[in-house]
PDB file of C-alpha atoms in Angstrom:
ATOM      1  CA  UNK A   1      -8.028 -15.092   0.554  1.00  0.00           C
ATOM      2  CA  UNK A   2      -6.324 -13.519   3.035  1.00  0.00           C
ATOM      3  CA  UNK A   3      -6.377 -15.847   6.733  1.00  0.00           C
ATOM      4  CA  UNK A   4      -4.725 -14.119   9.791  1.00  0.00           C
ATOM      5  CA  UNK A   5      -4.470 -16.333  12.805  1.00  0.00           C
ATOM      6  CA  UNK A   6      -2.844 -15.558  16.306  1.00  0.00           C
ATOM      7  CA  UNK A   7       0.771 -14.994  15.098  1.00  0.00           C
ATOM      8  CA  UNK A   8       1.272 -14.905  11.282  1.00  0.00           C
ATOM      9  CA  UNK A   9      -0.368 -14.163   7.938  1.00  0.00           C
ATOM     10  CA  UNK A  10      -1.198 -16.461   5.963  1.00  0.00           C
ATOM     11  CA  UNK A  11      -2.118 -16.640   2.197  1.00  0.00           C
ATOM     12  CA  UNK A  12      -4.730 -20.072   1.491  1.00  0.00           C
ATOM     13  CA  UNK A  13      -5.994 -21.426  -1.653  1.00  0.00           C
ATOM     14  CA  UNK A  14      -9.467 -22.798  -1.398  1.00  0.00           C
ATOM     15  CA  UNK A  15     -10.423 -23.575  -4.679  1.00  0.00           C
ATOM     16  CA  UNK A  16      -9.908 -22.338  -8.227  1.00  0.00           C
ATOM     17  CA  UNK A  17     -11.174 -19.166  -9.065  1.00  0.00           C
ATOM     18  CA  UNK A  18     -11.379 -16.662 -12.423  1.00  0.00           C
ATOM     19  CA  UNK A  19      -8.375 -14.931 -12.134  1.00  0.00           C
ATOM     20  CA  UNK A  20      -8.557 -11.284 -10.484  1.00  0.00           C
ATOM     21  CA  UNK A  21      -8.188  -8.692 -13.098  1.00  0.00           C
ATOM     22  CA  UNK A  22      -6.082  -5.840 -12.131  1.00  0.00           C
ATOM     23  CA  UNK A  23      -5.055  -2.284 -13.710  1.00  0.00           C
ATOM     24  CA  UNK A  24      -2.082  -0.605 -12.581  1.00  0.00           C
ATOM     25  CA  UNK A  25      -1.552   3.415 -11.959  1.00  0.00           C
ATOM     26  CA  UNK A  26       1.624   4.369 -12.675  1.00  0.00           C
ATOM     27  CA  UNK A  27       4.118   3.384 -13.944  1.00  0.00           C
ATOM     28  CA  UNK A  28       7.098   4.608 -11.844  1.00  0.00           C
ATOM     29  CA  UNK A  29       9.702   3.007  -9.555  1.00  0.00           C
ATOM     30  CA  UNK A  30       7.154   1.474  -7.224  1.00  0.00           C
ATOM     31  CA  UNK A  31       4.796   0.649 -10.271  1.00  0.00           C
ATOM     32  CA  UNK A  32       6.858  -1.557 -11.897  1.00  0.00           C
ATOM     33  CA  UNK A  33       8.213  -3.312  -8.654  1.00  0.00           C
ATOM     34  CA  UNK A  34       4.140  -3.803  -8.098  1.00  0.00           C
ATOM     35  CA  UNK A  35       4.059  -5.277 -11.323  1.00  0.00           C
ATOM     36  CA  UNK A  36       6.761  -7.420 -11.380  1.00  0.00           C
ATOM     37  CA  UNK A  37       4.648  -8.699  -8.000  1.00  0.00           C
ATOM     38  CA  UNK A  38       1.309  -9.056  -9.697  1.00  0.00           C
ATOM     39  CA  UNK A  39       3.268 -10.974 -12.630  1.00  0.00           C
ATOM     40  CA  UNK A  40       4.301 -13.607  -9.927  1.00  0.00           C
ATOM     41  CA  UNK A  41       1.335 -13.921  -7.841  1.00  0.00           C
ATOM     42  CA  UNK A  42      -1.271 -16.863  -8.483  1.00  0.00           C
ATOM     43  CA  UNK A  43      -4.514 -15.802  -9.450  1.00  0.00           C
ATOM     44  CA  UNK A  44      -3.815 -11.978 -10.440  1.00  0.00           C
ATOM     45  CA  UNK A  45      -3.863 -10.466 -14.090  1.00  0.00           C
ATOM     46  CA  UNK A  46      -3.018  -7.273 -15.081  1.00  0.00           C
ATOM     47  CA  UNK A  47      -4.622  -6.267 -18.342  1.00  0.00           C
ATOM     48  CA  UNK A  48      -4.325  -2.543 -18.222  1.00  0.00           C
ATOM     49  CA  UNK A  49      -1.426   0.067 -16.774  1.00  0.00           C
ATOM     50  CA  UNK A  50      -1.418   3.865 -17.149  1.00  0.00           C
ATOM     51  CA  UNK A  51       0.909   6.397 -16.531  1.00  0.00           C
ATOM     52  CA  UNK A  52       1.010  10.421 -18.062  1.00  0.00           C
ATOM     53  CA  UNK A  53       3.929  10.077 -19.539  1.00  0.00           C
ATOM     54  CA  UNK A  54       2.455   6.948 -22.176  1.00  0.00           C
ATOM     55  CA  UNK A  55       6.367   6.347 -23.254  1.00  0.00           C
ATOM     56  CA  UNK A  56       6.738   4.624 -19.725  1.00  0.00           C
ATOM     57  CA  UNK A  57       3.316   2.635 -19.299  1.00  0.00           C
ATOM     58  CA  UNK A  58       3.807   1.707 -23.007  1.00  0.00           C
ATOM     59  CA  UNK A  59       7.333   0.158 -21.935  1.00  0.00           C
ATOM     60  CA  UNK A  60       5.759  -1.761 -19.148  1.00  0.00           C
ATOM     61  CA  UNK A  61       2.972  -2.942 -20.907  1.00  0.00           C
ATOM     62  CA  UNK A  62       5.120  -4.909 -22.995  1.00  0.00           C
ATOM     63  CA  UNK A  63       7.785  -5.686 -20.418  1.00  0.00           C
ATOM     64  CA  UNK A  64       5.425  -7.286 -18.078  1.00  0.00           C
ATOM     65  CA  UNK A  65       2.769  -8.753 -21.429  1.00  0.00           C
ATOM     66  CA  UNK A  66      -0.168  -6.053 -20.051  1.00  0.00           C
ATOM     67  CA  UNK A  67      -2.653  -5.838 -23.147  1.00  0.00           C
ATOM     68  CA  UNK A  68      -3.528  -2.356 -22.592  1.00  0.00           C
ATOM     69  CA  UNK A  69      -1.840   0.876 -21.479  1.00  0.00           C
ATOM     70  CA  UNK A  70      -3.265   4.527 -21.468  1.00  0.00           C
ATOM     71  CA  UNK A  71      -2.140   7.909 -20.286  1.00  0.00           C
ATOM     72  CA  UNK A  72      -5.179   8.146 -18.104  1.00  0.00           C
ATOM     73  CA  UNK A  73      -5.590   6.976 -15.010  1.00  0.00           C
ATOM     74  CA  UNK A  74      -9.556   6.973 -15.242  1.00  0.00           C
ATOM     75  CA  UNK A  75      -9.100   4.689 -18.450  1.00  0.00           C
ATOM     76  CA  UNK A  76      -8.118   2.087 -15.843  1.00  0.00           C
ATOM     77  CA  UNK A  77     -10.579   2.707 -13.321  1.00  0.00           C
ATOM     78  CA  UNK A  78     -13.353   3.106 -15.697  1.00  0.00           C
ATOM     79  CA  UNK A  79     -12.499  -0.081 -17.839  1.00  0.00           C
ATOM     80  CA  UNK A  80     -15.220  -2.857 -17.186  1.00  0.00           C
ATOM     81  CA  UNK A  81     -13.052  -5.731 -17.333  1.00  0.00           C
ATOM     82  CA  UNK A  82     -11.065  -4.164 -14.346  1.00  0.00           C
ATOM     83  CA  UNK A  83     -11.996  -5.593 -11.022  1.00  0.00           C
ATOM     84  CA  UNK A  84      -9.347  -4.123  -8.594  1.00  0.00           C
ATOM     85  CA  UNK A  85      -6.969  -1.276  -9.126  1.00  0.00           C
ATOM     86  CA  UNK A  86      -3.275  -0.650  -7.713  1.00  0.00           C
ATOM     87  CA  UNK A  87      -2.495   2.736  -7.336  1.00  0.00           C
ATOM     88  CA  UNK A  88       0.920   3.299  -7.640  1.00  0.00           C
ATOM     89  CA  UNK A  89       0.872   7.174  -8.776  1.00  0.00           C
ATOM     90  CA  UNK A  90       2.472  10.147  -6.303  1.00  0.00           C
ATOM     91  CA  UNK A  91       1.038  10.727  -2.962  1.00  0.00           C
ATOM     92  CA  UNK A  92      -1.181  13.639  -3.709  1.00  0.00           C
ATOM     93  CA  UNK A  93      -3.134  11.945  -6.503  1.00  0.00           C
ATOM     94  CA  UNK A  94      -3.928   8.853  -3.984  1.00  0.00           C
ATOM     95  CA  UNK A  95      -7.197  10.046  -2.312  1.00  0.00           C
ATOM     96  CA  UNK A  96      -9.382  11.275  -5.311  1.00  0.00           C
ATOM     97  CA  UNK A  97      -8.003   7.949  -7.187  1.00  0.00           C
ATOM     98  CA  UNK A  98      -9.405   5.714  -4.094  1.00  0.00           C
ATOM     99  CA  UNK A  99     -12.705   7.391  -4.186  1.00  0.00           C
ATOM    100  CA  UNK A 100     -12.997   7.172  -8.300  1.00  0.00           C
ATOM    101  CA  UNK A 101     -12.199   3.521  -7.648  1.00  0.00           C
ATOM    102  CA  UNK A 102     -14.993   3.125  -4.987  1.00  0.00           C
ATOM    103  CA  UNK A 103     -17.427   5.186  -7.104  1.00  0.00           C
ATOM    104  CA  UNK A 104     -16.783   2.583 -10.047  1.00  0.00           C
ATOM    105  CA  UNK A 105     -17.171  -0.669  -7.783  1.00  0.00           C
ATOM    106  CA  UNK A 106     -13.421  -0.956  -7.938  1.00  0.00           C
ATOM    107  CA  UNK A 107     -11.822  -2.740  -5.310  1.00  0.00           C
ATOM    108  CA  UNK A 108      -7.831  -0.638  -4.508  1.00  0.00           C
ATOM    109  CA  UNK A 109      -4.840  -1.507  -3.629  1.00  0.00           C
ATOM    110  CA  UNK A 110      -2.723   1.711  -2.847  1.00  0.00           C
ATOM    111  CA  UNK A 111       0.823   2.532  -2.193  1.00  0.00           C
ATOM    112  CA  UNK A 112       0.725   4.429   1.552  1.00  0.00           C
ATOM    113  CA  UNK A 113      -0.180   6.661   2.199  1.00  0.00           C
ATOM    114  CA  UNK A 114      -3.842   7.020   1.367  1.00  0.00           C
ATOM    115  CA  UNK A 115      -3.656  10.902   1.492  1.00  0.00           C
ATOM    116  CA  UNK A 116      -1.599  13.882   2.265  1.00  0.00           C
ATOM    117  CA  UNK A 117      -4.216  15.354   5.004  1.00  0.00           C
ATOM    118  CA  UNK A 118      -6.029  13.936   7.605  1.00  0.00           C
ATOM    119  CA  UNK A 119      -9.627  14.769   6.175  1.00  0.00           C
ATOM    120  CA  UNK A 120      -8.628  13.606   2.483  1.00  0.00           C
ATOM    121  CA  UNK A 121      -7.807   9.916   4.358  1.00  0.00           C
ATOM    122  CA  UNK A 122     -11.280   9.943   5.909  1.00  0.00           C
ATOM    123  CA  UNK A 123     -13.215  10.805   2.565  1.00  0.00           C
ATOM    124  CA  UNK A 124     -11.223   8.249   1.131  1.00  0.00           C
ATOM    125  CA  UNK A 125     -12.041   5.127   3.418  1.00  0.00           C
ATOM    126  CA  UNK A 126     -15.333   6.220   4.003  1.00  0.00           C
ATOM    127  CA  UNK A 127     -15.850   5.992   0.138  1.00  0.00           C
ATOM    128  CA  UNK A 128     -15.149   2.390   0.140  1.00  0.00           C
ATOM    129  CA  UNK A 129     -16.688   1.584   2.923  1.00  0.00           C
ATOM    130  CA  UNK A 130     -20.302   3.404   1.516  1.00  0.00           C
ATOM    131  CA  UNK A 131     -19.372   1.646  -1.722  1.00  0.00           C
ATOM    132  CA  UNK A 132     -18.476  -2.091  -0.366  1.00  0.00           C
ATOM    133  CA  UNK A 133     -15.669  -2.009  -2.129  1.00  0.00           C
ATOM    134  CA  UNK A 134     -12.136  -3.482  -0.051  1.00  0.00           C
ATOM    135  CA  UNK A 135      -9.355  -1.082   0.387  1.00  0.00           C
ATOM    136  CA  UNK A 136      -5.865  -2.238   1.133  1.00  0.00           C
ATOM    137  CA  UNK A 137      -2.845  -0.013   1.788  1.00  0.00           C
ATOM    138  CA  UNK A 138       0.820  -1.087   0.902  1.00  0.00           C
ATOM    139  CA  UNK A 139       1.946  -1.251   4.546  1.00  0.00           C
ATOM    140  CA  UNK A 140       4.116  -4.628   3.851  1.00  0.00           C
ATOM    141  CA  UNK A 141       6.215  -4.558   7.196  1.00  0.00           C
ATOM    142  CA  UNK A 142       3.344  -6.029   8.796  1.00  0.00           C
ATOM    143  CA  UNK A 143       4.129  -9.463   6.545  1.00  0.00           C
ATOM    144  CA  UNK A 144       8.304  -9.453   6.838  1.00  0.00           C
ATOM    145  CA  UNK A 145       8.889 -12.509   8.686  1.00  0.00           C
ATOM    146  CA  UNK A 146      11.207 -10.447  10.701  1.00  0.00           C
ATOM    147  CA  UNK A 147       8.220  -8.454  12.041  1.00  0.00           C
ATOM    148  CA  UNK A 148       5.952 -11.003  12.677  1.00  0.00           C
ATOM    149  CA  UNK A 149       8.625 -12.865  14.593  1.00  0.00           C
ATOM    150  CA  UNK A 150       9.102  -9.800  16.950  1.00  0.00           C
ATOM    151  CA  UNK A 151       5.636  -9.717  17.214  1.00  0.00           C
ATOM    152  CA  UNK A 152       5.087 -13.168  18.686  1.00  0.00           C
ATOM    153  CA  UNK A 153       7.752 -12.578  20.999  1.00  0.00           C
ATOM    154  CA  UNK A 154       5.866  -9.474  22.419  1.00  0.00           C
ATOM    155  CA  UNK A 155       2.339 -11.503  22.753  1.00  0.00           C
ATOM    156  CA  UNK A 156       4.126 -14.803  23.709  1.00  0.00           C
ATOM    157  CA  UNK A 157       5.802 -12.435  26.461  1.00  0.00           C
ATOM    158  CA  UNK A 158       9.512 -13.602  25.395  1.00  0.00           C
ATOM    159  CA  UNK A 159      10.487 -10.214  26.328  1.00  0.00           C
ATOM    160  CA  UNK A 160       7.984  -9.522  28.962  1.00  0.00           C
ATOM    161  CA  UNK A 161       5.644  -6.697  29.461  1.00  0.00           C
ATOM    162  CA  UNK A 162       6.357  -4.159  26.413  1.00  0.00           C
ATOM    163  CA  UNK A 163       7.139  -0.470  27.483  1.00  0.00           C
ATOM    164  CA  UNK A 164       8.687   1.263  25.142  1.00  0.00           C
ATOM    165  CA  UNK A 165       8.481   0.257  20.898  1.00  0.00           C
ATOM    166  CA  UNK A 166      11.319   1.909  19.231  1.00  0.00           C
ATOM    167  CA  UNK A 167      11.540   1.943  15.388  1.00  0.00           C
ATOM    168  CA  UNK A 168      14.431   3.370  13.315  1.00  0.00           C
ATOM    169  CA  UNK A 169      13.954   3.779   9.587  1.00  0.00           C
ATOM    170  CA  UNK A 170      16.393   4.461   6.862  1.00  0.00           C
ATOM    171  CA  UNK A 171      16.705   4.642   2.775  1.00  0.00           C
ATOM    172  CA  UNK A 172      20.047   4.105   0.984  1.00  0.00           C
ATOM    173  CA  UNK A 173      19.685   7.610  -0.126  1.00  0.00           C
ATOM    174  CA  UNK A 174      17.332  10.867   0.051  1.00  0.00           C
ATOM    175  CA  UNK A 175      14.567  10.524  -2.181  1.00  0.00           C
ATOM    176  CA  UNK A 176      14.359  13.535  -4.538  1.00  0.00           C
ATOM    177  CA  UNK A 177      12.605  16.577  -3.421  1.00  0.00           C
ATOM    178  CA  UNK A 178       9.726  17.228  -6.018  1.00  0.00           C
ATOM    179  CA  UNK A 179       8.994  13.530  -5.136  1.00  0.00           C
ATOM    180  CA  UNK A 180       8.825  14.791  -1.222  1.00  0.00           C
ATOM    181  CA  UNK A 181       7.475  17.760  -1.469  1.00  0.00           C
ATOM    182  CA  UNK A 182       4.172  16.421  -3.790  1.00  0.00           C
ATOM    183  CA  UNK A 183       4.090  13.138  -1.058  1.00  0.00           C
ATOM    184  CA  UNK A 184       3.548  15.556   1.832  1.00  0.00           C
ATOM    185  CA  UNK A 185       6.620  15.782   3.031  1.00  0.00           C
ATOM    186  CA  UNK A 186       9.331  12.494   4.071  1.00  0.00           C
ATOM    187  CA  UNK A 187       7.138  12.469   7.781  1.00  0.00           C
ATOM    188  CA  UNK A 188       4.148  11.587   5.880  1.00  0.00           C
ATOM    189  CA  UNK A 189       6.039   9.721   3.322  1.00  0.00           C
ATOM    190  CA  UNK A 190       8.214   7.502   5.057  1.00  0.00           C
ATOM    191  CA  UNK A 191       7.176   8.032   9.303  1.00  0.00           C
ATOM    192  CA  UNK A 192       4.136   6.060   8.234  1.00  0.00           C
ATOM    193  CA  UNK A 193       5.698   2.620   8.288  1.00  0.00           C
ATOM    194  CA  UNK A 194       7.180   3.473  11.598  1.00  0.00           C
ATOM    195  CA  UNK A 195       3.564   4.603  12.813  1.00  0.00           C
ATOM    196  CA  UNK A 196       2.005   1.543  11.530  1.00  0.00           C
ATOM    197  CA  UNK A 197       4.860  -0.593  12.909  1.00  0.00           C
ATOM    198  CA  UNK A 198       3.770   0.275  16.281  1.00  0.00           C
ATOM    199  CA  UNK A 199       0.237   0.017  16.231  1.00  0.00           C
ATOM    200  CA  UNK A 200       1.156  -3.614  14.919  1.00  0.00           C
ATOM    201  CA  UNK A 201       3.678  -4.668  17.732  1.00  0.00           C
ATOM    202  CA  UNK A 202       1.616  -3.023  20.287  1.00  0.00           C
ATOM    203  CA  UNK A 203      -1.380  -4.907  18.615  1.00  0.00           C
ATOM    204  CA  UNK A 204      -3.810  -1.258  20.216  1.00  0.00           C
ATOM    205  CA  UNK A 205      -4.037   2.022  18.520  1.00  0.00           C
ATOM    206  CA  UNK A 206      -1.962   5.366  20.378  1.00  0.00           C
ATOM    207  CA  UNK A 207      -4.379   7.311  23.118  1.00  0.00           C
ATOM    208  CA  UNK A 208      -2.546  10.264  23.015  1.00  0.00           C
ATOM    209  CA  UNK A 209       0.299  11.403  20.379  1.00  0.00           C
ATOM    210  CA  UNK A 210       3.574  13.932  20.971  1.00  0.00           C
ATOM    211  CA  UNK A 211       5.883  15.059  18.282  1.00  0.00           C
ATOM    212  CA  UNK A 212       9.313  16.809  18.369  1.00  0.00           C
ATOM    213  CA  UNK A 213      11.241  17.287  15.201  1.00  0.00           C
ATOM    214  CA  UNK A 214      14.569  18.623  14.304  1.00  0.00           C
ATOM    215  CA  UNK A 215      16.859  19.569  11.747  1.00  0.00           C
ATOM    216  CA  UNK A 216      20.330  19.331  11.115  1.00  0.00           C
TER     217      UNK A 216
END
């Protein structure tokens, strides 16, 4: 389980468990970096991927030894051995996949961000919540030991009192459109990490929010 103290996350084994059965949906870029992941972790089986195009979650399945593999992402929420799910499929599909999930007793793991619209993202988490089921988002800056070091300097005051946080983000090269375009748009896509970023440093959520854009 999961142990955060002042300044770091932490990952502690208590005691053997049954191994967490996981499904996987999709089967893309980011899938199969997740699976490669699950492969490594201790404790965490994957025993069913899916992806529409069955060519590519049939390839996975055997690349990463996954027993079963669909075209249909409700095959892997549905499936009774299943006890969490990653969601790994494009942007749009991410809100009505959390709230199958919850309505199944399916705990979720999801690639950010959990919707493209503000009220989509509340039905979502609200859904788990009502169903007791945990919800995790793939925000992973927030465990970089890079991060966590700047954040101890901030609450150990090694910098002093914090006015301004600035973030900068960058990918080695555009992402393609129809991938922006059905994730909401590279603000939604991509600004989220930066958003999340400073909620984490500043360790408080915003009070009030202004946004300029450009472009060039």
């Amino acid at each position: 389980h999961a142990v955060r103290s002042t300044h770091v996350l932490q990952m502690t084994t208590t005691e053997a468990k049954d191994p967490v059965k996981v499904g996987v949906i999709g089967c893309g870029r980011i899938g199969i970096v997740h699976l490669g992941a699950i492969n490594k972790a201790p404790g965490v089986v994957p025993i069913i991927v899916s992806n529409p195009t069955v060519s590519k979650a049939e390839d996975a399945a055997k690349k990463f030894g996954v027993a079963k593999f669909t075209s249909d992402a409700m095959d892997v929420i549905t499936d009774p051995d299943v006890d969490a799910v990653w969601i790994c499929s494009p942007s749009q599909f991410h809100a009505d996949q959390i709230k199958a999930c919850a309505a199944n007793g399916k705990h979720v793991f999801c690639e950010k961000p959990i919707a493209t619209d503000l009220a989509e993202t509340v039905e979502a988490i609200n859904a788990c919540n009502e169903a007791g089921v945990k919800l995790m988002i793939g925000l992973q800056r927030r465990f970089d030991p890079n991060f966590l070091r700047v954040r101890r300097a901030i609450e150990e005051k090694e910098v002093g009192d914090t006015i301004i946080i600035k973030t900068c983000s960058r990918d080695p090269s555009p992402p393609p459109y129809e991938y922006v375009k059905g994730g909401g748009g590279i603000f939604n896509d991509m600004a989220v990490h930066d958003l999340d970023m400073t909620r984490f440093l500043a360790g408080d959520d915003p009070i009030e929010i202004l946004a300029v854009g450009s472009c060039h």
